[in-house]
Short mmCIF file of C-alpha atoms in Angstrom, two decimals:
data_model
loop_
_atom_site.label_atom_id
_atom_site.label_comp_id
_atom_site.label_asym_id
_atom_site.label_seq_id
_atom_site.Cartn_x
_atom_site.Cartn_y
_atom_site.Cartn_z
CA MET A 7 -38.47 22.06 -20.56
CA LYS A 8 -36.03 19.81 -18.75
CA SER A 9 -36.13 19.64 -14.99
CA TYR A 10 -33.01 18.79 -13.04
CA GLY A 11 -32.32 16.78 -9.95
CA TYR A 12 -29.18 16.85 -7.85
CA VAL A 13 -27.23 14.21 -5.97
CA LEU A 14 -25.34 15.67 -3.06
CA PHE A 15 -22.31 13.85 -1.70
CA TYR A 16 -20.14 13.95 1.36
CA SER A 17 -16.98 13.88 -0.74
CA THR A 18 -15.77 14.95 -4.16
CA SER A 19 -14.37 11.44 -4.72
CA ALA A 20 -17.88 9.98 -4.60
CA ALA A 21 -19.20 12.67 -6.95
CA LEU A 22 -16.42 11.89 -9.44
CA ARG A 23 -17.10 8.19 -9.23
CA THR A 24 -20.81 8.78 -9.91
CA GLU A 25 -19.99 10.98 -12.89
CA LYS A 26 -17.70 8.32 -14.33
CA VAL A 27 -20.11 5.41 -13.84
CA ALA A 28 -23.03 7.44 -15.21
CA LYS A 29 -21.07 8.14 -18.39
CA ILE A 30 -20.35 4.45 -18.83
CA LEU A 31 -24.08 3.72 -18.41
CA ASN A 32 -25.01 6.52 -20.84
CA ILE A 33 -26.85 8.50 -18.19
CA PRO A 34 -26.25 12.19 -18.94
CA VAL A 35 -24.97 13.97 -15.83
CA LYS A 36 -22.99 17.07 -15.09
CA LEU A 37 -20.64 17.89 -12.27
CA VAL A 38 -21.74 21.29 -10.94
CA SER A 39 -21.31 23.43 -7.85
CA VAL A 40 -23.90 22.65 -5.22
CA PRO A 41 -26.76 25.14 -5.76
CA ARG A 42 -26.72 27.64 -2.94
CA GLN A 43 -30.22 26.75 -1.75
CA LEU A 44 -29.20 23.12 -1.25
CA GLY A 45 -26.22 23.86 0.99
CA SER A 46 -22.82 22.30 0.57
CA ASP A 47 -20.94 19.29 1.80
CA CYS A 48 -18.08 19.13 -0.65
CA GLY A 49 -18.68 21.93 -3.08
CA VAL A 50 -19.73 19.88 -6.09
CA CYS A 51 -22.69 17.68 -6.88
CA ILE A 52 -24.14 15.73 -9.76
CA GLN A 53 -26.89 17.34 -11.81
CA PHE A 54 -29.14 15.00 -13.75
CA ASP A 55 -32.25 15.14 -15.89
CA THR A 56 -35.13 13.97 -13.70
CA ALA A 57 -36.14 11.60 -16.48
CA TYR A 58 -33.11 9.56 -15.39
CA GLU A 59 -33.92 9.56 -11.67
CA GLU A 60 -34.49 5.81 -11.51
CA GLY A 61 -31.25 5.11 -13.30
CA ILE A 62 -29.34 7.41 -10.96
CA ARG A 63 -30.83 5.76 -7.88
CA GLU A 64 -30.01 2.29 -9.24
CA LEU A 65 -26.47 3.38 -10.02
CA LEU A 66 -25.88 4.72 -6.50
CA GLU A 67 -27.37 1.57 -4.98
CA SER A 68 -25.58 -0.97 -7.18
CA LYS A 69 -22.19 0.70 -6.86
CA ARG A 70 -22.71 1.33 -3.15
CA ILE A 71 -21.74 4.97 -3.52
CA GLU A 72 -22.04 6.99 -0.34
CA TYR A 73 -24.18 10.08 -0.91
CA SER A 74 -25.82 12.66 1.27
CA ARG A 75 -29.19 13.05 -0.45
CA ILE A 76 -31.02 13.39 -3.74
CA HIS A 77 -32.86 16.60 -4.39
CA ILE A 78 -35.57 16.64 -7.04
CA MET B 5 26.51 5.85 -14.02
CA ILE B 6 24.74 2.51 -13.74
CA TYR B 7 21.75 2.54 -11.41
CA LEU B 8 21.07 -0.88 -9.90
CA ASP B 9 19.14 0.14 -6.81
CA ASN B 10 15.61 -0.12 -8.15
CA SER B 11 14.49 -2.18 -5.15
CA ALA B 12 15.09 0.93 -3.03
CA THR B 13 13.61 3.45 -5.48
CA SER B 14 13.20 3.08 -9.22
CA PHE B 15 15.26 5.43 -11.34
CA PRO B 16 14.95 6.90 -13.86
CA LYS B 17 11.19 7.44 -14.17
CA PRO B 18 9.16 7.63 -17.37
CA GLU B 19 9.32 11.20 -18.68
CA THR B 20 5.57 11.61 -18.29
CA VAL B 21 5.87 11.27 -14.49
CA GLY B 22 7.89 14.44 -14.03
CA GLN B 23 5.92 16.24 -16.73
CA ALA B 24 2.62 15.51 -14.97
CA MET B 25 4.00 16.72 -11.66
CA LEU B 26 5.29 19.91 -13.23
CA ASN B 27 1.97 20.45 -14.95
CA PHE B 28 0.13 19.92 -11.68
CA ILE B 29 2.30 22.33 -9.73
CA ASN B 30 2.22 25.00 -12.45
CA ASN B 31 -1.27 24.67 -13.87
CA ILE B 32 -3.56 22.88 -11.40
CA GLY B 33 -2.10 23.35 -7.97
CA ALA B 34 -5.31 23.49 -5.95
CA ASN B 35 -6.47 21.35 -3.05
CA PRO B 36 -8.30 18.21 -4.24
CA GLY B 37 -11.83 17.86 -2.92
CA ARG B 38 -11.76 20.88 -0.69
CA SER B 39 -13.56 23.43 -2.84
CA GLY B 40 -16.00 23.57 -5.74
CA HIS B 41 -13.94 25.68 -8.10
CA VAL B 42 -12.49 24.48 -11.36
CA LEU B 43 -8.92 23.93 -10.14
CA SER B 44 -10.00 22.05 -7.04
CA ILE B 45 -12.12 19.78 -9.22
CA GLU B 46 -9.24 19.33 -11.65
CA ALA B 47 -7.01 18.34 -8.74
CA ALA B 48 -9.67 15.96 -7.41
CA LYS B 49 -9.97 14.39 -10.86
CA VAL B 50 -6.25 13.68 -11.02
CA VAL B 51 -6.44 11.96 -7.64
CA TYR B 52 -9.58 10.10 -8.64
CA TYR B 53 -8.13 8.88 -11.95
CA ALA B 54 -5.14 7.56 -10.02
CA ARG B 55 -7.54 5.65 -7.77
CA GLU B 56 -9.19 4.16 -10.86
CA GLU B 57 -5.91 3.03 -12.40
CA ILE B 58 -4.69 1.52 -9.14
CA ALA B 59 -8.00 -0.20 -8.38
CA GLU B 60 -7.88 -1.82 -11.80
CA LEU B 61 -4.25 -2.85 -11.30
CA PHE B 62 -5.19 -4.79 -8.17
CA GLY B 63 -8.51 -6.20 -9.40
CA VAL B 64 -10.76 -4.03 -7.25
CA SER B 65 -13.98 -2.70 -8.80
CA ASP B 66 -14.56 0.33 -6.56
CA PRO B 67 -11.82 3.02 -6.95
CA LEU B 68 -12.84 4.58 -3.64
CA ARG B 69 -11.34 1.55 -1.92
CA VAL B 70 -7.90 2.86 -2.90
CA VAL B 71 -6.68 4.90 0.08
CA PHE B 72 -3.64 7.06 -0.49
CA SER B 73 -0.84 7.30 2.05
CA SER B 74 2.78 8.35 1.93
CA ASN B 75 4.21 4.85 1.37
CA ALA B 76 3.76 1.14 2.09
CA THR B 77 5.08 1.62 5.61
CA GLU B 78 2.30 4.03 6.51
CA SER B 79 -0.27 1.69 4.97
CA ILE B 80 1.05 -1.27 6.96
CA ASN B 81 0.90 0.84 10.13
CA MET B 82 -2.67 1.77 9.25
CA VAL B 83 -3.68 -1.88 9.17
CA ILE B 84 -1.73 -3.17 12.16
CA LYS B 85 -2.47 -0.23 14.44
CA GLY B 86 -6.03 0.06 13.18
CA MET B 87 -6.98 -3.61 13.47
CA CYS B 88 -5.09 -5.13 16.35
CA LYS B 89 -6.50 -4.83 19.84
CA PRO B 90 -4.96 -5.93 23.14
CA GLY B 91 -4.84 -9.72 23.24
CA ASP B 92 -4.74 -10.11 19.44
CA HIS B 93 -2.15 -12.16 17.56
CA VAL B 94 -0.63 -11.64 14.10
CA LEU B 95 1.12 -14.13 11.83
CA VAL B 96 3.91 -12.98 9.53
CA SER B 97 6.25 -14.53 7.00
CA PRO B 98 9.93 -14.83 7.98
CA MET B 99 10.85 -12.33 5.23
CA GLU B 100 9.15 -9.23 6.59
CA HIS B 101 10.60 -5.73 6.33
CA ASN B 102 10.94 -3.50 9.39
CA ALA B 103 7.82 -1.72 8.12
CA VAL B 104 5.98 -4.70 9.56
CA MET B 105 8.35 -5.87 12.29
CA ARG B 106 8.95 -2.53 14.02
CA CYS B 107 5.25 -1.81 14.02
CA LEU B 108 4.52 -5.22 15.56
CA GLU B 109 7.34 -4.82 18.08
CA ASN B 110 5.83 -1.49 19.09
CA CYS B 111 2.42 -3.14 19.46
CA ARG B 112 3.80 -5.62 21.99
CA SER B 113 3.41 -2.89 24.60
CA HIS B 114 -0.31 -2.87 23.76
CA ASP B 115 -0.47 -6.62 24.37
CA VAL B 116 -0.47 -7.57 20.68
CA SER B 117 1.64 -10.66 19.97
CA PHE B 118 2.97 -12.14 16.78
CA SER B 119 4.69 -15.24 15.48
CA VAL B 120 6.25 -16.42 12.24
CA LEU B 121 4.57 -18.73 9.74
CA PRO B 122 6.23 -22.08 9.00
CA SER B 123 8.61 -21.78 6.05
CA ASN B 124 11.31 -23.62 4.12
CA ASP B 125 15.03 -22.73 4.27
CA GLU B 126 14.60 -19.97 1.71
CA GLY B 127 11.82 -18.32 3.72
CA MET B 128 8.93 -19.45 1.55
CA VAL B 129 5.76 -19.94 3.56
CA LEU B 130 4.66 -23.56 3.79
CA VAL B 131 1.02 -23.17 2.92
CA ASP B 132 0.00 -26.67 4.01
CA LYS B 133 1.33 -25.94 7.50
CA MET B 134 -0.30 -22.53 7.91
CA ALA B 135 -3.29 -23.87 9.82
CA GLU B 136 -1.00 -25.24 12.54
CA ALA B 137 0.30 -21.75 13.25
CA ILE B 138 -3.11 -20.18 13.73
CA LEU B 139 -4.04 -19.32 17.31
CA PRO B 140 -7.58 -18.67 18.56
CA ASN B 141 -6.70 -14.96 18.78
CA THR B 142 -5.01 -14.62 15.35
CA VAL B 143 -6.60 -11.63 13.62
CA LEU B 144 -4.26 -10.96 10.71
CA ILE B 145 -1.76 -12.63 8.38
CA ILE B 146 0.92 -10.42 6.80
CA VAL B 147 3.18 -11.56 3.98
CA ASN B 148 5.86 -9.67 2.09
CA HIS B 149 4.95 -10.65 -1.49
CA VAL B 150 8.46 -10.26 -2.90
CA SER B 151 11.44 -10.07 -0.56
CA ASN B 152 13.52 -6.92 -0.79
CA VAL B 153 16.43 -8.98 0.52
CA SER B 154 16.48 -12.08 -1.68
CA GLY B 155 13.77 -11.47 -4.28
CA LEU B 156 11.88 -14.56 -3.05
CA ILE B 157 8.29 -14.59 -4.32
CA GLN B 158 5.71 -15.85 -1.84
CA PRO B 159 2.80 -17.99 -3.10
CA ILE B 160 0.21 -15.31 -2.28
CA ARG B 161 -2.63 -16.98 -4.14
CA GLU B 162 -2.26 -20.19 -2.15
CA ILE B 163 -1.74 -18.28 1.10
CA GLY B 164 -4.82 -16.17 0.32
CA LYS B 165 -6.93 -19.24 -0.35
CA THR B 166 -5.89 -20.80 2.94
CA ALA B 167 -6.33 -17.53 4.87
CA LYS B 168 -9.85 -17.31 3.48
CA GLU B 169 -10.61 -20.89 4.53
CA LEU B 170 -9.31 -20.04 7.99
CA ASN B 171 -11.34 -16.80 7.95
CA ILE B 172 -8.37 -14.60 8.82
CA PRO B 173 -7.76 -11.27 7.05
CA PHE B 174 -4.75 -11.30 4.73
CA LEU B 175 -2.50 -8.28 4.13
CA ILE B 176 0.29 -8.30 1.59
CA ASP B 177 3.21 -5.91 1.54
CA ALA B 178 3.47 -5.27 -2.19
CA ALA B 179 6.30 -2.71 -1.96
CA GLN B 180 8.55 -4.79 -4.22
CA SER B 181 5.93 -6.57 -6.30
CA ALA B 182 3.31 -4.01 -7.35
CA GLY B 183 3.95 -3.11 -10.96
CA VAL B 184 5.91 -6.27 -11.77
CA PHE B 185 3.77 -9.17 -10.56
CA ASP B 186 0.08 -9.73 -11.14
CA ILE B 187 -1.97 -9.13 -8.02
CA ASN B 188 -5.72 -9.67 -8.22
CA MET B 189 -7.25 -9.18 -4.82
CA GLU B 190 -10.46 -10.95 -5.77
CA THR B 191 -9.08 -14.11 -7.34
CA ASP B 192 -6.05 -14.22 -5.02
CA ASN B 193 -8.25 -13.76 -1.90
CA ILE B 194 -6.25 -10.81 -0.62
CA ASP B 195 -8.09 -8.50 1.76
CA LEU B 196 -5.56 -5.69 1.96
CA VAL B 197 -2.65 -4.56 -0.21
CA ALA B 198 -0.08 -2.05 1.04
CA PHE B 199 1.81 -0.53 -1.89
CA THR B 200 4.37 2.17 -2.45
CA GLY B 201 4.50 4.45 -5.46
CA HIS B 202 8.21 5.03 -5.85
CA LYS B 203 9.44 1.57 -6.78
CA ALA B 204 7.98 -0.52 -9.61
CA LEU B 205 4.96 1.75 -10.09
CA TYR B 206 7.48 4.39 -11.22
CA GLY B 207 5.86 7.21 -9.26
CA PRO B 208 7.63 9.69 -6.99
CA GLN B 209 8.67 9.15 -3.39
CA GLY B 210 6.03 10.06 -0.84
CA THR B 211 3.24 8.23 -2.64
CA GLY B 212 1.65 4.92 -1.77
CA GLY B 213 -1.53 3.50 -0.41
CA LEU B 214 -3.71 0.81 1.00
CA VAL B 215 -6.16 -1.04 -1.22
CA ILE B 216 -9.13 -2.60 0.53
CA ALA B 217 -10.84 -5.53 -1.19
CA ASP B 218 -14.40 -4.97 -2.39
CA GLU B 219 -15.85 -7.40 0.14
CA PHE B 220 -13.62 -6.59 3.11
CA SER B 221 -15.35 -4.58 5.82
CA HIS B 222 -13.25 -1.52 6.57
CA ASP B 223 -15.18 -1.20 9.84
CA ARG B 224 -12.54 -3.58 11.16
CA ILE B 225 -9.85 -0.92 10.76
CA ALA B 226 -9.82 2.25 12.87
CA PRO B 227 -8.10 5.26 11.27
CA LEU B 228 -4.48 5.97 12.15
CA LYS B 229 -4.97 9.70 11.59
CA TYR B 230 -7.93 11.95 12.28
CA GLY B 231 -8.60 15.36 10.79
CA GLY B 232 -9.93 17.36 7.90
CA THR B 233 -11.09 15.54 4.79
CA GLY B 234 -13.03 18.22 2.93
CA SER B 235 -16.17 16.18 3.55
CA LYS B 236 -18.82 16.52 6.28
CA SER B 237 -17.08 19.64 7.49
CA GLU B 238 -19.94 20.41 9.84
CA CYS B 239 -19.15 17.28 11.82
CA GLU B 240 -16.28 16.96 14.28
CA VAL B 241 -16.42 13.18 14.13
CA GLN B 242 -14.26 11.39 11.54
CA PRO B 243 -16.21 10.30 8.41
CA SER B 244 -16.87 6.57 8.24
CA PHE B 245 -16.77 6.21 4.45
CA LEU B 246 -13.90 5.49 2.08
CA PRO B 247 -11.46 6.88 1.26
CA ASP B 248 -11.97 9.91 3.54
CA LYS B 249 -12.01 7.79 6.70
CA PHE B 250 -8.30 7.10 6.23
CA GLU B 251 -7.21 10.23 4.34
CA SER B 252 -7.14 13.09 6.84
CA GLY B 253 -5.13 16.10 5.78
CA THR B 254 -4.40 17.38 2.30
CA GLN B 255 -3.22 14.63 -0.02
CA ASN B 256 0.06 14.64 -1.93
CA ALA B 257 -1.75 15.47 -5.16
CA VAL B 258 1.46 16.51 -6.95
CA GLY B 259 2.95 13.12 -6.15
CA ILE B 260 -0.25 11.31 -7.07
CA ALA B 261 -0.26 13.13 -10.44
CA GLY B 262 3.16 11.57 -11.05
CA LEU B 263 2.08 8.19 -9.73
CA LEU B 264 -0.90 8.19 -12.09
CA GLU B 265 1.46 8.53 -15.05
CA GLY B 266 3.78 5.86 -13.65
CA VAL B 267 0.91 3.38 -13.39
CA LYS B 268 -0.35 4.26 -16.87
CA TYR B 269 3.16 3.70 -18.19
CA ILE B 270 3.60 0.22 -16.73
CA LYS B 271 0.14 -0.78 -17.95
CA LYS B 272 1.05 0.38 -21.43
CA ILE B 273 4.24 -1.67 -21.40
CA GLY B 274 2.46 -4.60 -19.76
CA LEU B 275 3.46 -6.32 -16.53
CA ASP B 276 4.31 -9.50 -18.44
CA ASN B 277 6.83 -7.60 -20.57
CA ILE B 278 8.34 -5.80 -17.58
CA ARG B 279 8.68 -9.07 -15.68
CA ALA B 280 10.22 -10.87 -18.65
CA LYS B 281 12.78 -8.12 -19.27
CA GLU B 282 13.80 -7.79 -15.64
CA LYS B 283 14.05 -11.56 -15.27
CA GLU B 284 16.26 -11.73 -18.34
CA LEU B 285 18.54 -9.02 -16.92
CA ALA B 286 18.66 -10.80 -13.57
CA LYS B 287 19.49 -14.10 -15.29
CA ARG B 288 22.36 -12.47 -17.14
CA LEU B 289 23.62 -10.91 -13.92
CA TYR B 290 23.21 -14.15 -11.99
CA GLU B 291 25.09 -16.19 -14.58
CA GLY B 292 27.81 -13.58 -14.95
CA LEU B 293 28.40 -13.32 -11.21
CA SER B 294 28.19 -17.10 -10.66
CA SER B 295 31.34 -17.57 -12.75
CA ILE B 296 33.40 -15.29 -10.46
CA PRO B 297 35.34 -17.20 -7.79
CA GLY B 298 34.66 -16.19 -4.19
CA ILE B 299 31.20 -14.80 -4.88
CA LYS B 300 28.15 -16.17 -3.15
CA ILE B 301 24.66 -15.30 -4.45
CA TYR B 302 21.65 -15.56 -2.15
CA SER B 303 18.88 -15.70 -4.71
CA LYS B 304 18.20 -18.41 -7.25
CA ASN B 305 17.87 -18.32 -10.97
CA ASN B 306 14.38 -19.82 -11.03
CA GLU B 307 10.71 -18.86 -11.12
CA ASN B 308 10.52 -18.45 -7.34
CA TYR B 309 12.69 -15.34 -7.44
CA ALA B 310 12.27 -11.80 -8.76
CA SER B 311 15.13 -9.80 -10.29
CA THR B 312 16.91 -8.79 -7.06
CA ILE B 313 20.43 -10.23 -6.79
CA PRO B 314 22.01 -10.21 -3.30
CA PHE B 315 25.62 -11.35 -3.07
CA THR B 316 28.74 -11.36 -0.94
CA ILE B 317 32.43 -11.68 -1.81
CA ASP B 318 34.72 -13.69 0.49
CA SER B 319 37.50 -11.12 0.61
CA ILE B 320 35.55 -7.84 0.62
CA THR B 321 32.91 -6.59 3.06
CA THR B 322 29.52 -5.63 1.68
CA SER B 323 29.98 -1.95 2.48
CA GLU B 324 33.32 -1.98 0.68
CA ILE B 325 31.68 -3.64 -2.32
CA SER B 326 29.12 -0.86 -2.65
CA ASP B 327 31.72 1.86 -2.02
CA ILE B 328 34.13 0.51 -4.66
CA LEU B 329 31.33 -0.06 -7.17
CA ASN B 330 30.11 3.47 -6.57
CA GLU B 331 33.43 5.31 -6.59
CA LYS B 332 35.47 3.34 -9.11
CA TYR B 333 32.84 2.00 -11.49
CA GLY B 334 29.80 4.24 -11.08
CA VAL B 335 27.60 1.26 -10.25
CA LEU B 336 25.00 2.19 -7.64
CA CYS B 337 23.72 -0.54 -5.37
CA ARG B 338 22.72 -0.99 -1.75
CA ALA B 339 24.72 -2.88 0.86
CA GLY B 340 23.80 -3.94 4.37
CA LEU B 341 20.66 -5.32 5.94
CA HIS B 342 18.05 -3.51 3.82
CA CYS B 343 15.81 -2.76 6.81
CA SER B 344 15.13 -6.47 7.12
CA PRO B 345 17.28 -8.16 9.79
CA GLY B 346 14.85 -11.06 10.12
CA ALA B 347 14.95 -11.87 6.42
CA HIS B 348 18.76 -11.73 6.46
CA SER B 349 18.80 -14.08 9.44
CA LYS B 350 16.56 -16.48 7.56
CA ILE B 351 18.88 -16.66 4.55
CA GLY B 352 22.02 -16.73 6.71
CA THR B 353 23.43 -13.29 5.95
CA TYR B 354 22.87 -11.61 9.32
CA PRO B 355 24.61 -9.50 10.64
CA ASP B 356 26.98 -8.80 7.73
CA GLY B 357 24.24 -8.37 5.16
CA THR B 358 24.73 -8.45 1.40
CA ALA B 359 25.36 -6.18 -1.53
CA ARG B 360 22.14 -6.00 -3.53
CA LEU B 361 21.87 -5.37 -7.25
CA SER B 362 18.38 -4.62 -8.46
CA PRO B 363 17.77 -3.92 -12.15
CA GLY B 364 14.62 -2.17 -13.33
CA TRP B 365 12.70 -1.65 -16.53
CA PHE B 366 15.16 0.98 -17.76
CA THR B 367 18.29 -1.11 -17.10
CA THR B 368 20.11 -2.29 -20.22
CA GLN B 369 22.02 -5.50 -20.99
CA GLU B 370 25.10 -3.40 -21.60
CA GLU B 371 24.85 -2.01 -18.06
CA ILE B 372 24.55 -5.51 -16.67
CA ASP B 373 27.63 -6.64 -18.64
CA LYS B 374 29.64 -3.65 -17.43
CA THR B 375 28.61 -4.39 -13.86
CA ILE B 376 29.75 -8.01 -14.15
CA GLU B 377 33.07 -6.85 -15.56
CA ALA B 378 33.46 -4.30 -12.74
CA ILE B 379 32.85 -6.95 -10.09
CA LYS B 380 35.27 -9.34 -11.80
CA GLU B 381 37.94 -6.66 -11.78
CA MET B 382 37.20 -5.77 -8.18
CA VAL B 383 37.53 -9.41 -7.06
CA ASN B 384 40.76 -9.89 -9.02
CA GLY B 385 42.21 -6.73 -7.51
CA SER B 386 41.33 -7.57 -3.93
#
C-alpha cells in the first residue's frame, strides 16, 4: 500500500510551482486540500508518494521554493 | 477608424484576451490563492500560468519572481520607494516618463537625489561615460528602454553590463518595449523590469508587474503596500517571500487572465515578426510623411528607433493636428507631451510637444497610406 507525504506551503503560488516542476521531473504529485490534521496555511498542499521523498526535497532545494514543512 | 495610438494602449486586442476574461468572470471568478476549493485553485492557476509565461518572456527561471501590479508606474514606484533611503542617489536616462520623474521628485523630500546619465543629442545614454556619473551614494540606475516620445531604443545590454561592473542595480522601464523587443534579464544583466500589460503585451489595462532577476536579492526592496496575501494568515507581519511580499490585496485575476492570453499570442506570432511588421509600417509612415512640406519628424528611420513617429507641422498646432485627424479623418493619435516633459526637452519639442502616431501589430499598410493622405490633405488645406 502506498504511503503519502505532504509538502505544506505558505502560498498557493509556491504549491503550483512545485506541482509544475514535479511534473517536468516525472515525480508524481497531486495538489490537494491540506489534510485537516496538518492545519492550513494556504488551503492546498502537495501530496506525494513517500518513495519520492528524496526527489521532492531535492526539487524544493534546487528551485529554492519557499515551503512551510514536509509531513511524512 | 484608424487607431494609431498603440503607444498609449494597444487596440484592438487578440480575440482570446477578451474571451479569457469573460470566461474567468463567468466560470472561474474566485479569489486566487485565498481558499482551497476548486475555483480558487483554478483562479490561482491562471495567475500562476501568467507568471510562467512572463518569466520566460524576460529570461527568468523562477516564475515566482514575477510580481503583479496594476501597471509599470506602480512597479517603478515599488522599486524607487522600496529601495531608496535618505541620502541615496539615483541615475536616470534623459528620456524618462513621469512614472519615474514624479516619483523621484517626490522622493526629494525624503533626501533622495537624482541626476541624468550622459547622453547624445537624441537622448541615447553614452555607455562609456556612465562611470563618470556614478556617485558614492548611487543605489539605482533607471532607463526607459524605448522612449514613448521618440521611439529611441536605449542600449540596455551595454548599460546592464556596465551597471553590473559598477555593482549598481539596474531597472528598466519596459512599458513600450515588452512584447516587441527581446529582453533577457540574465544575459542583458538587468536586475529589475517594470512592465505594463496593456500596451505591446496586448493585455487589458490595470495589469502589469515587476520582474526580479533570479540572482537579485529582493531583500533590498521594502514593500510599497502591506496587507493580506492569503499566506501566513496567522501572522500580522508581511511575508518575506515572493511574490506575496509585494502582492498585498486581491490580485486583478480577471485582467491577468487576459494578459496571459495576450502574452501567449505575441509568443505565437514571435517578437521578431511583430518587430519587423511594425518597423515596416513605421518606415512607410516615415517616408510618406517626410515628403510633405512643413512637416518635421522627431524620430529616425534607422535601427535605433522603434515604430513610434512623433511629428509637428509648421502651420498647425499639435492639438489641432490630433483634433482634425480625429474628427475629419478618423485617425486616432496622441498629441502633447506624453507625460514626458524631460524627454520632449531633450529632443527640442518642449513645451509644444508633438503629434504621435504609433502603429501596432494589427495596423495595416492601407491604414498607414490613408493616414499619410489625410495628413497631406490637412497640410494643403491649412
